[in-house]
Coordinates of C-alpha atoms in Angstrom, one line a residue:
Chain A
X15 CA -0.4 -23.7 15.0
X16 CA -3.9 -25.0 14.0
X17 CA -4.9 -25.9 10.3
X18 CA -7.6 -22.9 10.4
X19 CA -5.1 -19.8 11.3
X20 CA -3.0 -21.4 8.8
X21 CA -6.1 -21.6 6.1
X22 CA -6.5 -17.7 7.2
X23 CA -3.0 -17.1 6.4
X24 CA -3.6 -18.7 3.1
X25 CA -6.9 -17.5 1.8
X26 CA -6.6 -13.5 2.9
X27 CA -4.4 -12.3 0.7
X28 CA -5.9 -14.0 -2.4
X29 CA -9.3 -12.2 -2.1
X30 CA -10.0 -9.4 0.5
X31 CA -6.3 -8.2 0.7
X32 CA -5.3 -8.6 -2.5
X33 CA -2.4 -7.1 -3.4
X34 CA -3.3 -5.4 -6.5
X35 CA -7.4 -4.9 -6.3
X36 CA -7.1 -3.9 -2.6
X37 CA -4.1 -2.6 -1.2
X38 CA -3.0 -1.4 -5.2
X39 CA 0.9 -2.8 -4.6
X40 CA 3.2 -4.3 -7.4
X41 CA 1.3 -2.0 -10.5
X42 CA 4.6 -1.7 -12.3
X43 CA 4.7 -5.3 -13.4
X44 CA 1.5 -5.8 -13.8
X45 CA 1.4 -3.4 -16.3
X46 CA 4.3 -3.9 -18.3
X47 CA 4.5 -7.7 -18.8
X48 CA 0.4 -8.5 -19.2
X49 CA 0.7 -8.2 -22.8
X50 CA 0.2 -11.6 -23.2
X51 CA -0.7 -14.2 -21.5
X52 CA 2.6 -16.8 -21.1
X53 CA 4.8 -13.6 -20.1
X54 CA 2.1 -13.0 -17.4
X55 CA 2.3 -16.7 -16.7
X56 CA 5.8 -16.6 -16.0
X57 CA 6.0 -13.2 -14.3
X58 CA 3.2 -14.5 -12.2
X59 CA 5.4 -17.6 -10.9
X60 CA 8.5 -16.1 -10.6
X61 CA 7.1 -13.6 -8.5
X62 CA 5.2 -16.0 -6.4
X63 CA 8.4 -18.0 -5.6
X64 CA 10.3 -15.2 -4.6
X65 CA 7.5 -13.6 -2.7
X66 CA 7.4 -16.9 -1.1
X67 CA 10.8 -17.8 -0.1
X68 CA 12.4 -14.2 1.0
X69 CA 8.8 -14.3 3.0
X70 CA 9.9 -17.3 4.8
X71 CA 14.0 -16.5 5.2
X72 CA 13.0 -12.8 6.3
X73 CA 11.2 -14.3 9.0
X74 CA 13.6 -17.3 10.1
X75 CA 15.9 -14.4 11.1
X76 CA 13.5 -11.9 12.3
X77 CA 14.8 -12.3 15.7
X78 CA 18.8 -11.9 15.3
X79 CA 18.2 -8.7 12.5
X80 CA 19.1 -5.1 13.7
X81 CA 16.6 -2.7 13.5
X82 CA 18.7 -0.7 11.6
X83 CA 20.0 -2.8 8.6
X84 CA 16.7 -4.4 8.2
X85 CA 15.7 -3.3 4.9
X86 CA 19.0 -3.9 3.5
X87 CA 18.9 -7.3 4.8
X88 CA 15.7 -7.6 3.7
X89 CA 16.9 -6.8 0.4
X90 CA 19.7 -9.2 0.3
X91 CA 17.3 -12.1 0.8
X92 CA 15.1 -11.0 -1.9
X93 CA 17.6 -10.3 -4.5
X94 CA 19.2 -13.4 -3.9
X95 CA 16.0 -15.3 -4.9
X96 CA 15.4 -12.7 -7.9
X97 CA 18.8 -13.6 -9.1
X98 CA 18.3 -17.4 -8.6
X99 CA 14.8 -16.5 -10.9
X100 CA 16.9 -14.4 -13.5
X101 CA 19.4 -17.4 -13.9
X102 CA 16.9 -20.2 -14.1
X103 CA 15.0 -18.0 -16.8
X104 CA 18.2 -17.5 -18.8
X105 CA 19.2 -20.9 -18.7
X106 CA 15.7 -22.6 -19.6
X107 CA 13.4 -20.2 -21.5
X108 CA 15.8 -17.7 -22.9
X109 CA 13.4 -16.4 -25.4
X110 CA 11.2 -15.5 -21.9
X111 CA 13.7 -13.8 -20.4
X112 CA 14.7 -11.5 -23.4
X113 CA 10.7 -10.8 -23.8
X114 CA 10.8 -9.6 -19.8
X115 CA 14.1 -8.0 -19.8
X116 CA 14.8 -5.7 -16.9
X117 CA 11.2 -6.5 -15.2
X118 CA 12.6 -9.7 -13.7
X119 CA 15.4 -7.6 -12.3
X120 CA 13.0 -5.5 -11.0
X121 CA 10.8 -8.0 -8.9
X122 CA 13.4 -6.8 -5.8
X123 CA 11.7 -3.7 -5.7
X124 CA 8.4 -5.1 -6.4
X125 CA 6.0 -3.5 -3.6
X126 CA 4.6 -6.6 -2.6
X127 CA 7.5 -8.9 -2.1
X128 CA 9.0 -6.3 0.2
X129 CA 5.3 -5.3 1.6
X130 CA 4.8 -8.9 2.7
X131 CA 8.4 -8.5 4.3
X132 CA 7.5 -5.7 6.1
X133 CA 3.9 -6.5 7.2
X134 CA 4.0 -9.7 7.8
X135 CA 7.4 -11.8 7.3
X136 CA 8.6 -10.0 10.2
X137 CA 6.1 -10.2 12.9
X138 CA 5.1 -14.3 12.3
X139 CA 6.6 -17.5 12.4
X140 CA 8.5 -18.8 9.4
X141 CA 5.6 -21.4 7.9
X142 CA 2.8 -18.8 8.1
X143 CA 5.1 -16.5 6.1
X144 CA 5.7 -18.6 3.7
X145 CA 1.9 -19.3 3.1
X146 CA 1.0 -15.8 3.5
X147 CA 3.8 -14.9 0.8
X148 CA 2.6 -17.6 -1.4
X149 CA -0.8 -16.6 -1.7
X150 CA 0.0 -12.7 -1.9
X151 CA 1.8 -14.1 -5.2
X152 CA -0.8 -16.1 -6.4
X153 CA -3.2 -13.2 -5.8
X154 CA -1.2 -10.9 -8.0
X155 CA -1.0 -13.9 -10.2
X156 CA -4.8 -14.6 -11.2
X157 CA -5.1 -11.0 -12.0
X158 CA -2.1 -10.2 -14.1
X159 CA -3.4 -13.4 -15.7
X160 CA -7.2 -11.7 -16.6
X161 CA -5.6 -9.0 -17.5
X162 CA -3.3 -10.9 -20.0
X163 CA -5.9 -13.1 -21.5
X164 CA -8.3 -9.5 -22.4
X165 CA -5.3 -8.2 -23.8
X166 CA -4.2 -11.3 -25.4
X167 CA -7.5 -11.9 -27.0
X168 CA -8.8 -8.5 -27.7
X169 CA -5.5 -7.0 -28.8
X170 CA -4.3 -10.4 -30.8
X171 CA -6.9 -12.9 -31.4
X172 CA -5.0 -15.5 -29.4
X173 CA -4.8 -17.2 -26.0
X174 CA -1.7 -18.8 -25.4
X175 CA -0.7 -18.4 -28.7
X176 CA -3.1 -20.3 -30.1
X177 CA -5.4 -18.5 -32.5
X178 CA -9.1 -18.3 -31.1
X179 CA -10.6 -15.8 -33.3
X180 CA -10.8 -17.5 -36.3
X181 CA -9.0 -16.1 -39.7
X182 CA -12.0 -15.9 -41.6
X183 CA -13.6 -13.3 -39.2
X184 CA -11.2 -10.8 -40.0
X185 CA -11.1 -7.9 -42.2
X186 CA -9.6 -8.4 -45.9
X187 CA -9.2 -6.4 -48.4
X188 CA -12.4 -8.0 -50.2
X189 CA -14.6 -7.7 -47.2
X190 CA -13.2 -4.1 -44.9
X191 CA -16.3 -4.2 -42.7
X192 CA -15.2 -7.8 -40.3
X193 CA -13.6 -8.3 -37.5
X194 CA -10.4 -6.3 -36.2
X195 CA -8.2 -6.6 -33.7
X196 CA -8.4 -3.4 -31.3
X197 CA -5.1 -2.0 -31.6
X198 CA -5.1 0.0 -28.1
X199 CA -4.7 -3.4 -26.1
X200 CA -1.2 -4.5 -26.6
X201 CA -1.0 -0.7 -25.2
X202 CA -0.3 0.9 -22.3
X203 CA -3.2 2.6 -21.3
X204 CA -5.3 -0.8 -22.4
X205 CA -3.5 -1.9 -19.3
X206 CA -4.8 1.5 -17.0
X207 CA -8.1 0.9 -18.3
X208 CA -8.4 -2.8 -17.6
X209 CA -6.8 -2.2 -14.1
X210 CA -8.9 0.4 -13.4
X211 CA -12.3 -1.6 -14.1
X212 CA -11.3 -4.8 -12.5
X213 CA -10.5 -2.6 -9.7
X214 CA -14.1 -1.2 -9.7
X215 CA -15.3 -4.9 -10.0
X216 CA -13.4 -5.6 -6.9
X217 CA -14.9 -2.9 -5.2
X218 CA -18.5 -3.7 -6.2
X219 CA -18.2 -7.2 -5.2
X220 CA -16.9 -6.3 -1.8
X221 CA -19.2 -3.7 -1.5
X222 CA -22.0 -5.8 -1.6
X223 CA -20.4 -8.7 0.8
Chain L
X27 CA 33.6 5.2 -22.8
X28 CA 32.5 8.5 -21.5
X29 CA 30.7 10.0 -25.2
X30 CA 31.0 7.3 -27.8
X31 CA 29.6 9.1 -30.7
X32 CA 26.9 11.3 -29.0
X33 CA 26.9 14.9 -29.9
X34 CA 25.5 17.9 -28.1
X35 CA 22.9 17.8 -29.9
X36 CA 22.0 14.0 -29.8
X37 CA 22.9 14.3 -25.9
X38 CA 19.8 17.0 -25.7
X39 CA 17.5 14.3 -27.8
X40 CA 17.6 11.7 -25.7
X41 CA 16.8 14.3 -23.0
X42 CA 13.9 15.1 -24.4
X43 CA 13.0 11.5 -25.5
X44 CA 13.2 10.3 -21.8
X45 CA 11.4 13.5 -20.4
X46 CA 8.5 13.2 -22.6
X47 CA 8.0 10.7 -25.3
X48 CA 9.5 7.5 -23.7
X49 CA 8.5 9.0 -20.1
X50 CA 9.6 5.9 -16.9
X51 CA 6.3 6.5 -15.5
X52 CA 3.8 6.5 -18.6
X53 CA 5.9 5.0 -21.0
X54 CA 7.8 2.2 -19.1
X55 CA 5.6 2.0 -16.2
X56 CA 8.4 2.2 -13.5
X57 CA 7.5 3.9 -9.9
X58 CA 3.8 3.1 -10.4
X59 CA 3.6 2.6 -6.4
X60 CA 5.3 5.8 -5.3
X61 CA 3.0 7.4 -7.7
X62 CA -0.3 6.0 -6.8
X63 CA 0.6 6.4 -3.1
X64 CA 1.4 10.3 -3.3
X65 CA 0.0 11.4 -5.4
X66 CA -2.8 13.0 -3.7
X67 CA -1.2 16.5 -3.0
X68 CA 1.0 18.6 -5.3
X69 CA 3.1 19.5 -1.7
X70 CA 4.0 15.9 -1.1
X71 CA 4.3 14.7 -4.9
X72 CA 6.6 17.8 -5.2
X73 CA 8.9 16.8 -2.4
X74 CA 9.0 13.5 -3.3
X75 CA 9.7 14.2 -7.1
X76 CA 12.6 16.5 -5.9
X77 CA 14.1 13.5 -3.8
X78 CA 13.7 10.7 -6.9
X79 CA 15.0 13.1 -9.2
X80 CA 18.4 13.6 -7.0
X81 CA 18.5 9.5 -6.2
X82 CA 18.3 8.3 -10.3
X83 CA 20.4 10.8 -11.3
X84 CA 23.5 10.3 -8.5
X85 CA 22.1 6.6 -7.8
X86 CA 22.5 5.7 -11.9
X87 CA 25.8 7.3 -12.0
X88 CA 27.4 5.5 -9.3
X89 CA 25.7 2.2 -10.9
X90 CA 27.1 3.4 -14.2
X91 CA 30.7 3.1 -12.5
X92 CA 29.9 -0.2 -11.3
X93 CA 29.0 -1.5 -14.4
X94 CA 31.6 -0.3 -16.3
X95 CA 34.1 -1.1 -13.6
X96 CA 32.9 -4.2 -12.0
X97 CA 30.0 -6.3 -13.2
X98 CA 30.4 -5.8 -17.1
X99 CA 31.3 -8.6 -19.1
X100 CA 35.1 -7.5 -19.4
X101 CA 34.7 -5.0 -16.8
X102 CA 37.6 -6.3 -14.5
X103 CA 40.0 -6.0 -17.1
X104 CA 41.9 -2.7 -15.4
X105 CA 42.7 -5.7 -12.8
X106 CA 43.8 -8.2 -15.3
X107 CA 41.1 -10.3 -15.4
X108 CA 39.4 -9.9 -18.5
X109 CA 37.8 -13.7 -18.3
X110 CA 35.5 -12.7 -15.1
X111 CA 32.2 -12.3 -15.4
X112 CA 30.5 -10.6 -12.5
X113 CA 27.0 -10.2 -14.1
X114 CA 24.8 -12.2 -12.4
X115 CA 26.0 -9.8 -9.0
X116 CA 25.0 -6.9 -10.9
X117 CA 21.5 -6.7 -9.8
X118 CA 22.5 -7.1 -6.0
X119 CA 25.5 -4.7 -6.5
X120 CA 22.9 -1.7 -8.1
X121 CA 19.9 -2.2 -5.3
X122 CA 22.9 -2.2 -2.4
X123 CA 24.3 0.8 -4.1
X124 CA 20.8 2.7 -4.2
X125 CA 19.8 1.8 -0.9
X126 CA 23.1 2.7 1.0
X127 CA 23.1 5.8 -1.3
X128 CA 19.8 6.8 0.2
X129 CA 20.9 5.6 4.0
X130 CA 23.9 8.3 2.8
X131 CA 21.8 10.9 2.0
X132 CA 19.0 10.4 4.6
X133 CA 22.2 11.7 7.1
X134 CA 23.2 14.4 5.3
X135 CA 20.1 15.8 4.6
X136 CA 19.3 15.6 8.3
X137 CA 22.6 17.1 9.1
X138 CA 22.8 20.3 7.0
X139 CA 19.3 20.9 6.1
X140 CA 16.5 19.9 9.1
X141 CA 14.1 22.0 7.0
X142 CA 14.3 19.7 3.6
X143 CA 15.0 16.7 6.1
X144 CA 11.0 17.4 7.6
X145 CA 9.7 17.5 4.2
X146 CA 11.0 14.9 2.9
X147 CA 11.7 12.6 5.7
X148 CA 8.7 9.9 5.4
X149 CA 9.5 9.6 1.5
X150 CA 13.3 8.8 1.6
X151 CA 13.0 5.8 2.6
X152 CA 10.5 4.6 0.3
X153 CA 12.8 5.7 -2.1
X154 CA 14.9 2.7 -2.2
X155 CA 12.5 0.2 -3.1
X156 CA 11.0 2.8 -6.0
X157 CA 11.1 0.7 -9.3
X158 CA 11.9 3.9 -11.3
X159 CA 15.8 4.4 -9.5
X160 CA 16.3 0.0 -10.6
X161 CA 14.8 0.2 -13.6
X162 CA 16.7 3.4 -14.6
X163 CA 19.6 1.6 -13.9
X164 CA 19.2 -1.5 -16.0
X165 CA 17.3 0.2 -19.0
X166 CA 20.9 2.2 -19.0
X167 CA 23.2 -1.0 -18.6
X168 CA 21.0 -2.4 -21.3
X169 CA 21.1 -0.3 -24.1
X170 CA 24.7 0.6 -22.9
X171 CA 25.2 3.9 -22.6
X172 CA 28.3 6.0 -22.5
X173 CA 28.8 8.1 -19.4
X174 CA 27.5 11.1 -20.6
X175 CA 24.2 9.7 -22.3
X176 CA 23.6 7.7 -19.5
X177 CA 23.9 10.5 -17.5
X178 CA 21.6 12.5 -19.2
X179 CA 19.3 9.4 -19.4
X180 CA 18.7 8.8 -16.2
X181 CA 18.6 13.1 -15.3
X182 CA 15.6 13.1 -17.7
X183 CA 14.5 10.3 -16.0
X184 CA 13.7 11.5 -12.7
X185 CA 12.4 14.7 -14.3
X186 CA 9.9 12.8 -16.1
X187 CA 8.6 10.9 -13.1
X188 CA 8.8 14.3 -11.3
X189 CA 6.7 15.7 -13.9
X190 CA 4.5 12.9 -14.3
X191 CA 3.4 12.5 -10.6
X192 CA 2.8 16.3 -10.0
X193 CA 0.7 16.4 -13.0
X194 CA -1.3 13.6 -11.5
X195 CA -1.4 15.4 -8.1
X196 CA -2.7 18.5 -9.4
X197 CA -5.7 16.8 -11.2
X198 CA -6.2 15.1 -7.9
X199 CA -6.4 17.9 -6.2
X200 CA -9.4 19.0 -8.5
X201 CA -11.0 16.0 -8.5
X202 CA -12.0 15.6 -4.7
X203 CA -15.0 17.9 -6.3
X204 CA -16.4 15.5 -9.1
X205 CA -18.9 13.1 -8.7
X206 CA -17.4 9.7 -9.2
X207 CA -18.9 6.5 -9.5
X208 CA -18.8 4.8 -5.9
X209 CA -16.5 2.3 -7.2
X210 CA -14.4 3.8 -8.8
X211 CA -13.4 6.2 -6.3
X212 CA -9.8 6.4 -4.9
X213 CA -7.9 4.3 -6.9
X214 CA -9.9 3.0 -9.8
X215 CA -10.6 6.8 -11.6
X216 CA -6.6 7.3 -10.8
X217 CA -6.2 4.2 -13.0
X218 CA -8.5 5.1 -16.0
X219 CA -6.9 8.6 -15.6
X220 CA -3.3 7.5 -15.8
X221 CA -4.3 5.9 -19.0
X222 CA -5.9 8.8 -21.2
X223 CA -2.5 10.7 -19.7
X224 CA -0.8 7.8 -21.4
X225 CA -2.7 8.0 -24.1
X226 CA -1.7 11.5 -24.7
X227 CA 2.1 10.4 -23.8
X228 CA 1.4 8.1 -26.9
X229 CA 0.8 10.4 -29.3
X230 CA 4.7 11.2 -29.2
X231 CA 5.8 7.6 -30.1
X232 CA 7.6 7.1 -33.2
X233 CA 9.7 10.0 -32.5
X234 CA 13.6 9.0 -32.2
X235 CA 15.4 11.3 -31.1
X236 CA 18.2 9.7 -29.2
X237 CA 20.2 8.0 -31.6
X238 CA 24.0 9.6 -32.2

């Protein structure tokens, strides 16, 4: 296969199929763990690899799997990784995996792990699956990192827990009319509301290609 | 094991508080594709709220018995082997059980009841890989219910992602005649929409009503 379909492979799902912005798959997670930004670091990654890998597996056996016990095979392959994931997690950055608690779990029935699966995984050689599942990750990646860093600095004055909004801008009780923190964004709707305007973002900029 | 120290009274708390105020849709986020997906007519965000709701509840009790009886740290002791710890096949174990409990029920349906089959038959499927039905599961194994909490946990589950998605469906409906921003139509006013309902969801937080 030539170096350009592979680029193709690579570069669609990053931009004009994104999987969030465009074909609005995975929400869930990208909600819940954008709080700040190292969980959305590490969500970002660990979904990546898995998308990755069960991407390439799914499609090494493509040929030999039943019709009928696809998605359950399907499954298998992705949990397998998700467990490898959850066990790494424990072992290494314990403190991470309490903060994500069930949402690593749930990256097996994230949409776009099994959406690659089913779209593309299964129809295409094993190396283009893998690139294809990469980048679908590392598209969902970049924006549950945006999202993280607003709500990160809007919600706590920090980026990577290091403070950015200096101390002596906020409110005291001497001075009540400085800076505060907006206390929506560690939120849940914070999250809608972001979503929903980098969606419209998306759309304007496509739009106008 | 199956009440702990849950009264009839606590038992209808913590249906409430996972109805409403810690609601798996709004609250906890879970399901969000489902949701987004079809949500755009009361029928089909009806049907498929009816088939969820059945899946959590039956799907969390069988995972419930798995827990408790196979993955658990301790679980295997009814064997004799109290020193096994199965956990780390725990998350394989629940999604196998969900998704051969939906293959299950995908059968039956079509066997006794063509009529419910046809309306439901595009969504069951989809089912299995609905976050809500996982995530029910392990929120449950992690605060570590008793039987009859966790049954009522995961019941009040499904009802509030049944409730959640037809309440989006019907605003929907009503919003094909507003004048949107061209951006934002389709999925980016759904968005800012499912975040003022949020917002109202928030206005219940604070309340505990599911402790014994």
């Amino acid at each position: 296969m030539s170096k350009q379909i592979l680029k193709t492979y690579f570069l669609d799902p990053l931009w004009k199929n994104n999987q969030i912005l465009v074909a609005v798959l995975g929400i869930c997670s990208a909600l819940a763990v954008t709080v700040t930004v190292p969980v959305a670091l590490t969500m970002a990654l660990s979904v990546s690899f898995v998308t990755a890998f069960s991407s390439f597996f799914v499609s090494l056996i493509r040929k030999k799997t039943p019709e009928s016990v696809r998605m359950i095979a399907q499954l298998a392959i992705i949990s397998v990784f998700v467990i490898t994931v959850d066990q790494f997690l424990r072992a290494y950055f314990f403190e991470m995996s309490k903060t994500l608690s069930v949402f690593v779990g749930l990256i097996i029935t994230n949409c776009i792990v099994m959406g690659r699966a089913e779209s593309m995984a299964k129809n295409v050689p094993p190396i283009p699956a893998f690139l294809d599942g990469l980048s679908a990750g590392l598209g969902y990646g970049y924006v549950l990192l945006i999202i993280g860093a607003l709500r990160e600095i809007f919600g706590f004055g920090t980026f990577f827990n290091i403070r950015i909004i200096p101390d002596s801008w906020y409110a005291t009780f001497s001075h009540p009319d400085r800076y505060v923190n907006i206390g929506l964004m560690p939120l849940a709707p914070a999250a809608f509301f972001l979503l929903g305007m980098l969606v419209w973002i998306a759309n304007y900029i496509s739009n106008r290609e | 094991m199956w009440m702990v120290q849950y009264t009839i009274t606590s038992l209808l708390g913590l249906f409430i508080q996972s109805i409403f105020v810690q609601n798996i849709l709004l609250f906890n986020f879970l399901g969000m594709c489902s949701y987004l997906a079809c949500s755009n007519k009361i029928k089909t965000a009806n049907g498929l709220g009816v088939a969820v709701t059945l899946v959590i509840t039956i799907g969390g009790i069988l995972n419930w018995f798995v827990h408790n009886f196979i993955t658990g740290p301790g679980a295997l002791s009814w064997l004799g082997l109290e020193t096994v710890n199965l956990s780390f096949l725990e998350l394989i174990i629940f999604i196998s059980v969900i998704a051969g409990f939906v293959q299950i029920l995908e059968i039956v349906i079509d066997k006794f009841s063509p009529t419910l089959y046809a309306a439901l038959g595009v969504y069951l499927p989809l089912i299995t890989v609905n976050c809500a039905i996982l995530g029910a599961c392990l929120f449950a194994t992690a605060r570590e219910y008793a039987f009859f909490p966790n049954l009522v946990y995961v019941l009040g589950a499904g009802l509030g992602w049944w409730l959640a998605i037809v309440l989006m469906a019907s605003i929907r409906e009503k919003l094909t005649y507003s004048n949107i921003p061209k951006g934002l139509k389709g999925m980016g006013i759904v968005f800012i929409m499912t975040g003022l309902i949020a917002m109202t969801f928030m206005a219940l937080t604070g309340i505990n009503l599911d402790r014994p």
